Structure formats: structure tokens, C-alpha cells
mmCIF file of C-alpha atoms in Angstrom:
data_model
loop_
_atom_site.group_PDB
_atom_site.id
_atom_site.type_symbol
_atom_site.label_atom_id
_atom_site.label_comp_id
_atom_site.label_asym_id
_atom_site.label_seq_id
_atom_site.Cartn_x
_atom_site.Cartn_y
_atom_site.Cartn_z
ATOM 1 C CA UNK A 519 -102.503 144.080 158.561
ATOM 2 C CA UNK A 520 -101.462 141.902 161.356
ATOM 3 C CA UNK A 521 -97.372 140.707 160.805
ATOM 4 C CA UNK A 522 -96.760 137.072 160.672
ATOM 5 C CA UNK A 523 -94.108 135.906 163.314
ATOM 6 C CA UNK A 524 -90.965 135.496 162.295
ATOM 7 C CA UNK A 525 -91.313 131.486 162.161
ATOM 8 C CA UNK A 526 -94.098 131.946 159.485
ATOM 9 C CA UNK A 527 -92.408 134.027 157.150
ATOM 10 C CA UNK A 528 -90.796 131.268 154.889
ATOM 11 C CA UNK A 529 -93.836 129.308 154.796
ATOM 12 C CA UNK A 530 -97.123 131.202 154.472
ATOM 13 C CA UNK A 531 -99.059 131.543 151.354
ATOM 14 C CA UNK A 532 -98.593 134.002 148.842
ATOM 15 C CA UNK A 533 -94.797 134.808 148.753
ATOM 16 C CA UNK A 534 -92.395 132.212 149.654
ATOM 17 C CA UNK A 535 -88.390 132.957 150.447
ATOM 18 C CA UNK A 536 -85.504 131.688 148.444
ATOM 19 C CA UNK A 537 -84.033 129.308 151.138
ATOM 20 C CA UNK A 538 -87.906 127.833 151.677
ATOM 21 C CA UNK A 539 -88.135 127.060 148.012
ATOM 22 C CA UNK A 540 -84.798 125.727 147.512
ATOM 23 C CA UNK A 541 -85.705 123.126 150.643
ATOM 24 C CA UNK A 542 -88.836 121.952 148.795
ATOM 25 C CA UNK A 543 -87.270 121.564 145.652
ATOM 26 C CA UNK A 544 -84.383 119.226 147.328
ATOM 27 C CA UNK A 545 -87.273 117.284 149.142
ATOM 28 C CA UNK A 546 -88.724 116.382 145.859
ATOM 29 C CA UNK A 547 -85.689 115.982 144.139
ATOM 30 C CA UNK A 548 -84.234 113.587 147.179
ATOM 31 C CA UNK A 549 -87.561 111.625 147.425
ATOM 32 C CA UNK A 550 -87.382 111.159 143.173
ATOM 33 C CA UNK A 551 -83.751 110.101 143.414
ATOM 34 C CA UNK A 552 -84.191 108.034 146.345
ATOM 35 C CA UNK A 553 -81.090 110.153 148.291
ATOM 36 C CA UNK A 554 -80.440 113.063 149.906
ATOM 37 C CA UNK A 555 -79.704 115.857 147.468
ATOM 38 C CA UNK A 556 -77.451 119.122 147.672
ATOM 39 C CA UNK A 557 -78.320 122.442 146.856
ATOM 40 C CA UNK A 558 -75.804 122.650 143.962
ATOM 41 C CA UNK A 559 -76.212 118.720 142.472
ATOM 42 C CA UNK A 560 -77.251 118.884 138.935
ATOM 43 C CA UNK A 561 -80.273 117.555 137.413
ATOM 44 C CA UNK A 562 -79.010 115.620 134.645
ATOM 45 C CA UNK A 563 -75.788 114.578 136.787
ATOM 46 C CA UNK A 564 -78.516 112.580 139.391
ATOM 47 C CA UNK A 565 -79.668 110.993 136.303
ATOM 48 C CA UNK A 566 -82.697 113.134 135.342
ATOM 49 C CA UNK A 567 -83.509 113.664 131.726
ATOM 50 C CA UNK A 568 -86.370 115.660 129.792
ATOM 51 C CA UNK A 569 -88.759 112.522 130.540
ATOM 52 C CA UNK A 570 -88.384 112.319 134.473
ATOM 53 C CA UNK A 571 -88.484 115.757 134.827
ATOM 54 C CA UNK A 572 -92.139 115.831 134.086
ATOM 55 C CA UNK A 573 -92.575 113.969 137.163
ATOM 56 C CA UNK A 574 -90.844 116.461 139.467
ATOM 57 C CA UNK A 575 -92.418 119.265 138.255
ATOM 58 C CA UNK A 576 -95.871 117.921 138.666
ATOM 59 C CA UNK A 577 -94.736 117.059 142.261
ATOM 60 C CA UNK A 578 -93.436 120.499 142.862
ATOM 61 C CA UNK A 579 -96.636 122.160 141.398
ATOM 62 C CA UNK A 580 -98.603 119.707 143.999
ATOM 63 C CA UNK A 581 -96.736 121.630 146.597
ATOM 64 C CA UNK A 582 -97.608 125.164 145.564
ATOM 65 C CA UNK A 583 -94.809 125.886 143.049
ATOM 66 C CA UNK A 584 -95.365 127.453 139.643
ATOM 67 C CA UNK A 585 -92.780 125.470 138.038
ATOM 68 C CA UNK A 586 -92.609 124.960 134.188
ATOM 69 C CA UNK A 587 -90.457 121.944 132.776
ATOM 70 C CA UNK A 588 -88.346 124.020 130.770
ATOM 71 C CA UNK A 589 -87.297 126.038 133.781
ATOM 72 C CA UNK A 590 -86.400 122.940 135.677
ATOM 73 C CA UNK A 591 -84.307 122.214 132.757
ATOM 74 C CA UNK A 592 -82.599 125.143 132.472
ATOM 75 C CA UNK A 593 -81.572 125.782 136.180
ATOM 76 C CA UNK A 594 -80.693 122.403 136.825
ATOM 77 C CA UNK A 595 -79.595 122.716 140.611
ATOM 78 C CA UNK A 596 -81.983 123.323 143.469
ATOM 79 C CA UNK A 597 -80.267 126.583 144.526
ATOM 80 C CA UNK A 598 -80.700 128.040 140.580
ATOM 81 C CA UNK A 599 -84.157 126.758 140.224
ATOM 82 C CA UNK A 600 -84.965 128.530 143.460
ATOM 83 C CA UNK A 601 -83.482 131.525 142.706
ATOM 84 C CA UNK A 602 -85.115 131.823 139.128
ATOM 85 C CA UNK A 603 -88.258 131.343 140.969
ATOM 86 C CA UNK A 604 -87.988 133.916 143.840
ATOM 87 C CA UNK A 605 -85.304 136.464 143.000
ATOM 88 C CA UNK A 606 -85.629 136.177 138.939
ATOM 89 C CA UNK A 607 -89.546 136.035 139.124
ATOM 90 C CA UNK A 608 -92.715 137.648 140.615
ATOM 91 C CA UNK A 609 -95.045 140.356 140.049
ATOM 92 C CA UNK A 610 -94.001 143.317 137.563
ATOM 93 C CA UNK A 611 -92.895 146.613 139.297
ATOM 94 C CA UNK A 612 -90.566 146.951 142.384
ATOM 95 C CA UNK A 613 -91.530 145.506 145.478
ATOM 96 C CA UNK A 614 -90.730 147.740 148.573
ATOM 97 C CA UNK A 615 -89.621 147.007 152.058
ATOM 98 C CA UNK A 616 -90.494 150.092 153.876
ATOM 99 C CA UNK A 617 -89.119 148.349 157.554
ATOM 100 C CA UNK A 618 -85.476 148.910 155.601
ATOM 101 C CA UNK A 619 -86.158 152.484 154.781
ATOM 102 C CA UNK A 620 -86.328 153.689 158.196
ATOM 103 C CA UNK A 621 -83.708 155.820 159.835
ATOM 104 C CA UNK A 622 -81.084 153.573 161.210
ATOM 105 C CA UNK A 623 -80.178 154.019 165.074
ATOM 106 C CA UNK A 624 -76.481 152.791 164.307
ATOM 107 C CA UNK A 625 -74.529 154.303 161.592
ATOM 108 C CA UNK A 626 -72.377 151.832 159.437
ATOM 109 C CA UNK A 627 -69.030 153.661 160.563
ATOM 110 C CA UNK A 628 -65.648 152.141 159.667
ATOM 111 C CA UNK A 629 -64.486 149.559 161.920
ATOM 112 C CA UNK A 630 -61.227 147.676 161.886
ATOM 113 C CA UNK A 631 -61.817 144.116 163.730
ATOM 114 C CA UNK A 632 -59.196 141.667 164.555
ATOM 115 C CA UNK A 633 -60.197 138.153 162.912
ATOM 116 C CA UNK A 634 -57.335 136.007 163.887
ATOM 117 C CA UNK A 635 -53.667 136.449 165.585
ATOM 118 C CA UNK A 636 -50.509 135.637 163.710
ATOM 119 C CA UNK A 637 -46.910 136.448 162.406
ATOM 120 C CA UNK A 638 -45.794 138.268 158.932
ATOM 121 C CA UNK A 639 -47.123 140.619 157.291
ATOM 122 C CA UNK A 640 -50.758 141.762 158.090
ATOM 123 C CA UNK A 641 -53.963 140.721 155.982
ATOM 124 C CA UNK A 642 -56.901 143.536 155.613
ATOM 125 C CA UNK A 643 -60.004 141.824 154.882
ATOM 126 C CA UNK A 644 -62.532 144.303 153.091
ATOM 127 C CA UNK A 645 -65.894 143.131 153.541
ATOM 128 C CA UNK A 646 -69.036 143.279 151.791
ATOM 129 C CA UNK A 647 -72.247 144.396 153.737
ATOM 130 C CA UNK A 648 -74.278 141.237 154.012
ATOM 131 C CA UNK A 649 -72.150 138.255 154.964
ATOM 132 C CA UNK A 650 -69.387 139.790 157.419
ATOM 133 C CA UNK A 651 -69.808 136.815 159.936
ATOM 134 C CA UNK A 652 -69.156 134.311 157.104
ATOM 135 C CA UNK A 653 -66.155 136.074 155.652
ATOM 136 C CA UNK A 654 -64.466 136.013 158.889
ATOM 137 C CA UNK A 655 -65.354 132.402 159.527
ATOM 138 C CA UNK A 656 -63.790 131.562 155.739
ATOM 139 C CA UNK A 657 -60.543 133.445 156.619
ATOM 140 C CA UNK A 658 -60.078 132.076 159.705
ATOM 141 C CA UNK A 659 -59.866 128.637 158.028
ATOM 142 C CA UNK A 660 -57.656 129.726 156.123
ATOM 143 C CA UNK A 661 -53.872 127.941 156.174
ATOM 144 C CA UNK A 662 -51.877 131.118 156.254
ATOM 145 C CA UNK A 663 -49.994 132.033 159.618
ATOM 146 C CA UNK A 664 -50.644 136.251 158.730
ATOM 147 C CA UNK A 665 -52.978 137.812 161.193
ATOM 148 C CA UNK A 666 -55.996 139.398 159.604
ATOM 149 C CA UNK A 667 -58.120 142.674 160.012
ATOM 150 C CA UNK A 668 -61.695 142.740 158.836
ATOM 151 C CA UNK A 669 -62.394 146.275 157.503
ATOM 152 C CA UNK A 670 -66.511 146.926 157.388
ATOM 153 C CA UNK A 671 -67.133 149.817 154.709
ATOM 154 C CA UNK A 672 -68.734 153.295 155.986
ATOM 155 C CA UNK A 673 -72.098 154.272 154.871
ATOM 156 C CA UNK A 674 -72.654 156.179 151.936
ATOM 157 C CA UNK A 675 -73.256 158.143 149.456
ATOM 158 C CA UNK A 676 -69.672 157.210 147.983
ATOM 159 C CA UNK A 677 -68.251 159.874 145.198
ATOM 160 C CA UNK A 678 -66.042 157.286 144.049
ATOM 161 C CA UNK A 679 -64.259 154.039 145.048
ATOM 162 C CA UNK A 680 -60.862 155.602 144.970
ATOM 163 C CA UNK A 681 -62.279 158.423 147.245
ATOM 164 C CA UNK A 682 -63.697 155.471 149.643
ATOM 165 C CA UNK A 683 -60.188 153.962 149.585
ATOM 166 C CA UNK A 684 -58.664 157.097 150.677
ATOM 167 C CA UNK A 685 -60.764 157.415 153.610
ATOM 168 C CA UNK A 686 -60.477 153.835 154.643
ATOM 169 C CA UNK A 687 -56.395 154.359 154.569
ATOM 170 C CA UNK A 688 -56.613 156.503 157.471
ATOM 171 C CA UNK A 689 -57.829 153.317 159.383
ATOM 172 C CA UNK A 690 -55.008 151.280 158.699
ATOM 173 C CA UNK A 691 -51.663 150.801 160.155
ATOM 174 C CA UNK A 692 -48.415 151.544 158.112
ATOM 175 C CA UNK A 693 -47.017 149.054 155.185
ATOM 176 C CA UNK A 694 -46.467 146.810 154.144
ATOM 177 C CA UNK A 695 -50.029 145.251 154.342
ATOM 178 C CA UNK A 696 -51.840 142.575 152.278
ATOM 179 C CA UNK A 697 -55.544 142.748 150.653
ATOM 180 C CA UNK A 698 -58.630 140.590 150.543
ATOM 181 C CA UNK A 699 -61.815 141.684 149.368
ATOM 182 C CA UNK A 700 -65.382 140.169 149.455
ATOM 183 C CA UNK A 701 -68.005 141.279 146.757
ATOM 184 C CA UNK A 702 -68.494 145.351 146.498
ATOM 185 C CA UNK A 703 -65.066 144.945 148.928
ATOM 186 C CA UNK A 704 -62.802 143.711 146.298
ATOM 187 C CA UNK A 705 -63.143 147.259 144.490
ATOM 188 C CA UNK A 706 -61.882 148.871 147.424
ATOM 189 C CA UNK A 707 -59.296 146.397 148.459
ATOM 190 C CA UNK A 708 -57.737 146.896 144.729
ATOM 191 C CA UNK A 709 -57.196 150.544 145.255
ATOM 192 C CA UNK A 710 -56.126 150.031 148.801
ATOM 193 C CA UNK A 711 -53.268 147.705 147.353
ATOM 194 C CA UNK A 712 -52.316 150.497 144.899
ATOM 195 C CA UNK A 713 -51.608 152.809 148.014
ATOM 196 C CA UNK A 714 -49.397 149.921 149.642
ATOM 197 C CA UNK A 715 -46.125 148.089 147.728
ATOM 198 C CA UNK A 716 -47.296 144.552 147.399
ATOM 199 C CA UNK A 717 -44.055 143.136 145.930
ATOM 200 C CA UNK A 718 -44.875 139.939 144.492
ATOM 201 C CA UNK A 719 -47.821 139.013 146.687
ATOM 202 C CA UNK A 720 -51.233 139.488 145.225
ATOM 203 C CA UNK A 721 -54.271 141.015 145.931
ATOM 204 C CA UNK A 722 -57.360 138.463 146.356
ATOM 205 C CA UNK A 723 -60.891 139.100 144.722
ATOM 206 C CA UNK A 724 -63.774 136.820 145.883
ATOM 207 C CA UNK A 725 -67.067 137.152 144.122
ATOM 208 C CA UNK A 726 -66.312 140.761 142.909
ATOM 209 C CA UNK A 727 -69.598 142.200 141.254
ATOM 210 C CA UNK A 728 -69.390 143.397 137.547
ATOM 211 C CA UNK A 729 -67.794 147.246 137.374
ATOM 212 C CA UNK A 730 -67.915 150.198 135.187
ATOM 213 C CA UNK A 731 -71.297 149.114 133.645
ATOM 214 C CA UNK A 732 -74.538 150.882 135.291
ATOM 215 C CA UNK A 733 -77.101 148.691 135.957
ATOM 216 C CA UNK A 734 -79.958 151.227 134.883
ATOM 217 C CA UNK A 735 -83.494 149.530 135.359
ATOM 218 C CA UNK A 736 -86.585 151.360 137.213
ATOM 219 C CA UNK A 737 -86.042 153.318 140.631
ATOM 220 C CA UNK A 738 -82.875 154.369 142.159
ATOM 221 C CA UNK A 739 -79.993 151.740 143.350
ATOM 222 C CA UNK A 740 -81.877 151.481 146.900
ATOM 223 C CA UNK A 741 -85.023 150.644 145.270
ATOM 224 C CA UNK A 742 -83.685 147.736 143.142
ATOM 225 C CA UNK A 743 -81.823 146.373 145.963
ATOM 226 C CA UNK A 744 -84.868 146.520 148.134
ATOM 227 C CA UNK A 745 -86.744 144.695 145.388
ATOM 228 C CA UNK A 746 -84.482 141.942 145.234
ATOM 229 C CA UNK A 747 -84.176 141.324 148.866
ATOM 230 C CA UNK A 748 -88.244 141.470 149.070
ATOM 231 C CA UNK A 749 -88.007 138.877 146.200
ATOM 232 C CA UNK A 750 -85.322 136.582 147.801
ATOM 233 C CA UNK A 751 -86.581 136.545 151.595
ATOM 234 C CA UNK A 752 -90.378 136.369 150.802
ATOM 235 C CA UNK A 753 -91.283 139.654 151.671
ATOM 236 C CA UNK A 754 -94.756 141.772 151.203
ATOM 237 C CA UNK A 755 -93.764 144.841 152.628
ATOM 238 C CA UNK A 756 -95.791 144.995 155.486
ATOM 239 C CA UNK A 757 -93.031 143.292 157.976
ATOM 240 C CA UNK A 758 -91.738 144.716 160.961
ATOM 241 C CA UNK A 759 -87.724 144.976 161.076
ATOM 242 C CA UNK A 760 -87.388 142.286 163.533
ATOM 243 C CA UNK A 761 -89.412 140.211 161.193
ATOM 244 C CA UNK A 762 -87.063 141.225 158.251
ATOM 245 C CA UNK A 763 -83.843 140.538 160.005
ATOM 246 C CA UNK A 764 -85.106 137.121 161.171
ATOM 247 C CA UNK A 765 -85.795 135.851 157.631
ATOM 248 C CA UNK A 766 -82.716 137.290 156.394
ATOM 249 C CA UNK A 767 -80.527 135.547 159.187
ATOM 250 C CA UNK A 768 -82.452 132.070 158.736
ATOM 251 C CA UNK A 769 -81.255 132.230 155.094
ATOM 252 C CA UNK A 770 -77.646 133.208 156.604
ATOM 253 C CA UNK A 771 -77.607 136.731 155.641
ATOM 254 C CA UNK A 772 -76.344 139.935 158.039
ATOM 255 C CA UNK A 773 -76.025 137.361 161.084
ATOM 256 C CA UNK A 774 -74.631 138.614 163.662
ATOM 257 C CA UNK A 775 -75.741 142.242 162.475
ATOM 258 C CA UNK A 776 -77.762 144.604 165.174
ATOM 259 C CA UNK A 777 -81.276 144.612 163.854
ATOM 260 C CA UNK A 778 -81.476 148.450 164.159
ATOM 261 C CA UNK A 779 -78.439 148.954 161.880
ATOM 262 C CA UNK A 780 -79.879 147.072 158.717
ATOM 263 C CA UNK A 781 -81.471 149.968 157.121
ATOM 264 C CA UNK A 782 -78.081 151.726 157.052
ATOM 265 C CA UNK A 783 -76.519 149.003 155.880
ATOM 266 C CA UNK A 784 -78.531 148.732 152.550
ATOM 267 C CA UNK A 785 -78.301 152.488 152.140
ATOM 268 C CA UNK A 786 -74.334 151.627 152.171
ATOM 269 C CA UNK A 787 -74.772 148.835 149.893
ATOM 270 C CA UNK A 788 -76.748 151.159 147.414
ATOM 271 C CA UNK A 789 -73.971 153.708 147.672
ATOM 272 C CA UNK A 790 -71.570 151.449 146.708
ATOM 273 C CA UNK A 791 -73.370 150.079 144.044
ATOM 274 C CA UNK A 792 -73.574 153.652 142.331
ATOM 275 C CA UNK A 793 -69.811 153.853 142.866
ATOM 276 C CA UNK A 794 -69.003 150.715 141.258
ATOM 277 C CA UNK A 795 -71.464 151.508 138.278
ATOM 278 C CA UNK A 796 -69.058 154.472 137.685
ATOM 279 C CA UNK A 797 -65.767 152.478 138.325
ATOM 280 C CA UNK A 798 -63.054 153.269 135.596
ATOM 281 C CA UNK A 799 -59.708 152.678 136.930
ATOM 282 C CA UNK A 800 -56.446 152.512 135.715
ATOM 283 C CA UNK A 801 -55.008 149.416 135.376
ATOM 284 C CA UNK A 802 -53.696 147.680 138.784
ATOM 285 C CA UNK A 803 -50.213 146.842 137.646
ATOM 286 C CA UNK A 804 -49.450 144.402 140.251
ATOM 287 C CA UNK A 805 -50.506 140.424 140.957
ATOM 288 C CA UNK A 806 -54.188 139.574 141.627
ATOM 289 C CA UNK A 807 -56.159 136.512 142.047
ATOM 290 C CA UNK A 808 -59.794 136.470 141.131
ATOM 291 C CA UNK A 809 -62.538 134.036 141.958
ATOM 292 C CA UNK A 810 -66.194 134.421 140.315
ATOM 293 C CA UNK A 811 -68.974 132.756 139.267
ATOM 294 C CA UNK A 812 -68.826 132.353 135.296
ATOM 295 C CA UNK A 813 -72.459 131.795 135.267
ATOM 296 C CA UNK A 814 -73.331 135.501 135.668
ATOM 297 C CA UNK A 815 -74.041 137.796 132.528
ATOM 298 C CA UNK A 816 -71.817 140.069 131.887
ATOM 299 C CA UNK A 817 -68.791 137.909 134.014
ATOM 300 C CA UNK A 818 -66.849 139.697 136.606
ATOM 301 C CA UNK A 819 -64.008 138.988 134.874
ATOM 302 C CA UNK A 820 -64.952 140.598 131.777
ATOM 303 C CA UNK A 821 -65.356 143.653 133.410
ATOM 304 C CA UNK A 822 -62.213 143.316 135.736
ATOM 305 C CA UNK A 823 -59.857 142.003 132.778
ATOM 306 C CA UNK A 824 -58.893 145.854 131.612
ATOM 307 C CA UNK A 825 -58.156 146.378 135.575
ATOM 308 C CA UNK A 826 -56.238 143.320 136.396
ATOM 309 C CA UNK A 827 -54.230 142.537 133.431
ATOM 310 C CA UNK A 828 -51.894 140.231 135.447
ATOM 311 C CA UNK A 829 -54.660 138.524 137.155
ATOM 312 C CA UNK A 830 -55.008 134.736 137.808
ATOM 313 C CA UNK A 831 -58.564 134.050 137.241
ATOM 314 C CA UNK A 832 -60.157 131.160 139.093
ATOM 315 C CA UNK A 833 -63.873 130.549 137.547
ATOM 316 C CA UNK A 834 -66.713 128.599 139.556
ATOM 317 C CA UNK A 835 -69.920 127.436 138.056
ATOM 318 C CA UNK A 836 -72.524 127.854 140.790
ATOM 319 C CA UNK A 837 -75.129 129.909 138.649
ATOM 320 C CA UNK A 838 -76.792 132.063 141.623
ATOM 321 C CA UNK A 839 -76.642 135.358 142.869
ATOM 322 C CA UNK A 840 -75.763 134.419 146.172
ATOM 323 C CA UNK A 841 -72.062 134.824 147.773
ATOM 324 C CA UNK A 842 -72.470 132.123 150.239
ATOM 325 C CA UNK A 843 -70.980 129.819 147.749
ATOM 326 C CA UNK A 844 -67.841 131.206 146.706
ATOM 327 C CA UNK A 845 -67.262 132.267 150.404
ATOM 328 C CA UNK A 846 -66.966 128.702 151.689
ATOM 329 C CA UNK A 847 -65.661 127.248 148.514
ATOM 330 C CA UNK A 848 -62.894 124.715 149.204
ATOM 331 C CA UNK A 849 -60.951 126.194 146.033
ATOM 332 C CA UNK A 850 -61.127 129.596 147.388
ATOM 333 C CA UNK A 851 -59.696 128.406 150.705
ATOM 334 C CA UNK A 852 -56.827 126.375 149.397
ATOM 335 C CA UNK A 853 -55.832 128.849 146.420
ATOM 336 C CA UNK A 854 -55.922 132.119 148.600
ATOM 337 C CA UNK A 855 -54.234 130.541 151.263
ATOM 338 C CA UNK A 856 -51.428 129.257 148.976
ATOM 339 C CA UNK A 857 -51.235 132.992 147.462
ATOM 340 C CA UNK A 858 -51.468 134.652 150.652
ATOM 341 C CA UNK A 859 -48.835 131.795 152.630
#
């Protein structure tokens, strides 16, 4: 089979990417409401109701989206509805992405990169796997004078989050240090913070996953991750690695990542997922600030509450799996800046 060109992947017949579906929904809603509609604007807040949703659903179906009125009302923002129609739907069984299983030419080695210069106690930012560039940009915008360094996570498998933190400590300078963690990096940041005196300054956790609750389901952790990627990016499984990367970058994922490093990064993500399933740490006896999307089930705050008994928790309500909203959230920027100033 001849693979489609990267520019065709988002719109070709059969499977559509989440960001392409979101764009279609926004276009239809904008026409219906007579103004531009953002990805997180609520159908009801815009003036929609159970009657007008019928017109919207008819218009979406005319453009090839299999949408029910009940789904449009249950997922009332373009971003939520798009995820429900892609990541949360589709054929039964796991979809494979062979291009992301090939041996990686670049190992996901631990690296410490400067993010910003400054004065004071250094800030160590433990990145997630998929949005490193966006996280660095966000930290640069924070109103803090501290120097900041980004810490990338090594490839797996990882025996435990604690063991991973012990390994990463060898790459860090002597203390004192302050820590921020994005996504799975939040657990690692917490374990690193145990190893350095934090005084009265908090460790900051942004969009941490639920912990200590094995997700289960068919296949391995890598199988399930690749299935979600296939559904999110509209992949059929016959794409080349450059095609897969082009589609991911179009949606803002893995920007700045070498294409031939993608398979190893997905193995890293799978190793982290397995380690987080078995993460049952002792309570962290220090201050913490946690930002999470309260629409997820279970909410991250529920699983983190025993670990961070003194945490200040900030709830957001985007209702999507993509981490980008919390990375760019103005409340996160303002609150994190204040906590770390």
C-alpha cells in the first residue's frame, strides 16, 4: 500500500486526527453562532441548547463526522467532543503503529538543558515525554528570576520511580534545588525533592497522572499507548515514521524531537506508565502545589492526596487528555511563578 503524504494524513478518508476533527467542529459551531469559537468554549455558554444541537449535529454529519446529539451535549466543547470521537472511539481492539515499534536510532538518554538564566536557587524542570518544547516555553514565561534547567527522562524499563530518581540525581548539581514536574515527570520531581532540603518552598506538579492504580486492559503498556496515538492522530498503521512525526507535530506533539528518536520515546512512556502503576510512596513531608484537570476519572488529586497531604490543589476543567491546556494555562503560570519567586 502506498502511504499518504504527511499533508494528507489529517483529512484523508477513513480515519481523522483529533485536531482535524476539532477544527471541523469549531468551523461548524462558528458558523452556527455567528462568531469564531475557541476549542474550550462551552456549547451551552455560547447559547446552545437541546434543540439547536440538532442543527449542529446535522451539519457535522454532512461533513462526515458520526456525531450523536447526546454526545454533542455530553462533551460540550470542541476539544472534548473531538477527543470523544477519536481517542475515545473507533473500532474494537488495539490499533498498532509499527513505525513506532522499530528500533530507535537515538536512545532517550538523560540530559540536563538550560532553559533560562537567572539568579537564586536553580529550578529543575522534569519534563514529560511528548511536550518538552512547549514546557520549556511555558517556564520561560513564568515571572521568576531563578535559573531553570530541563531534565529529560531516560529510556526504560524503570524498576521504580524511586530508583529512577536515584539515577537522575547523579546528573544534578549539589543543592539546594527546587523542582517542577510535568505529567509523569511530576512523580520523579516529587522523589527528587525528597532528596534535597526544600525548606518552605514547594515542589510544583503540573498535570500529574493518577498513580498507584494499574490501568490494566488488553495488551502491554506500549500496546495501549500506540493505540491511543493511532486514534488521536488518525493513523492506520501503514504510515512511515516521518509521516507519523509530521502528523504529531502538526498537532503540537513531539515538536523539536528527532524523528528517529520517536520509537524510543514511546518505549520510555510505556516504562514510566508501568512504574507509575506500582508507585505507592510514603507521604511527602513538604509543601507542594498541584495543578490537575478535575474532569478525569479518577482525578489525579484523589490518588495523590495520601502522598501530598500538605499540597495546595488547583482544579481546572478542560475535560481532555491532551496536556497542552495545562501547560499553557494562565493560572498555572501565575500561581507557579508566585510559589517559586
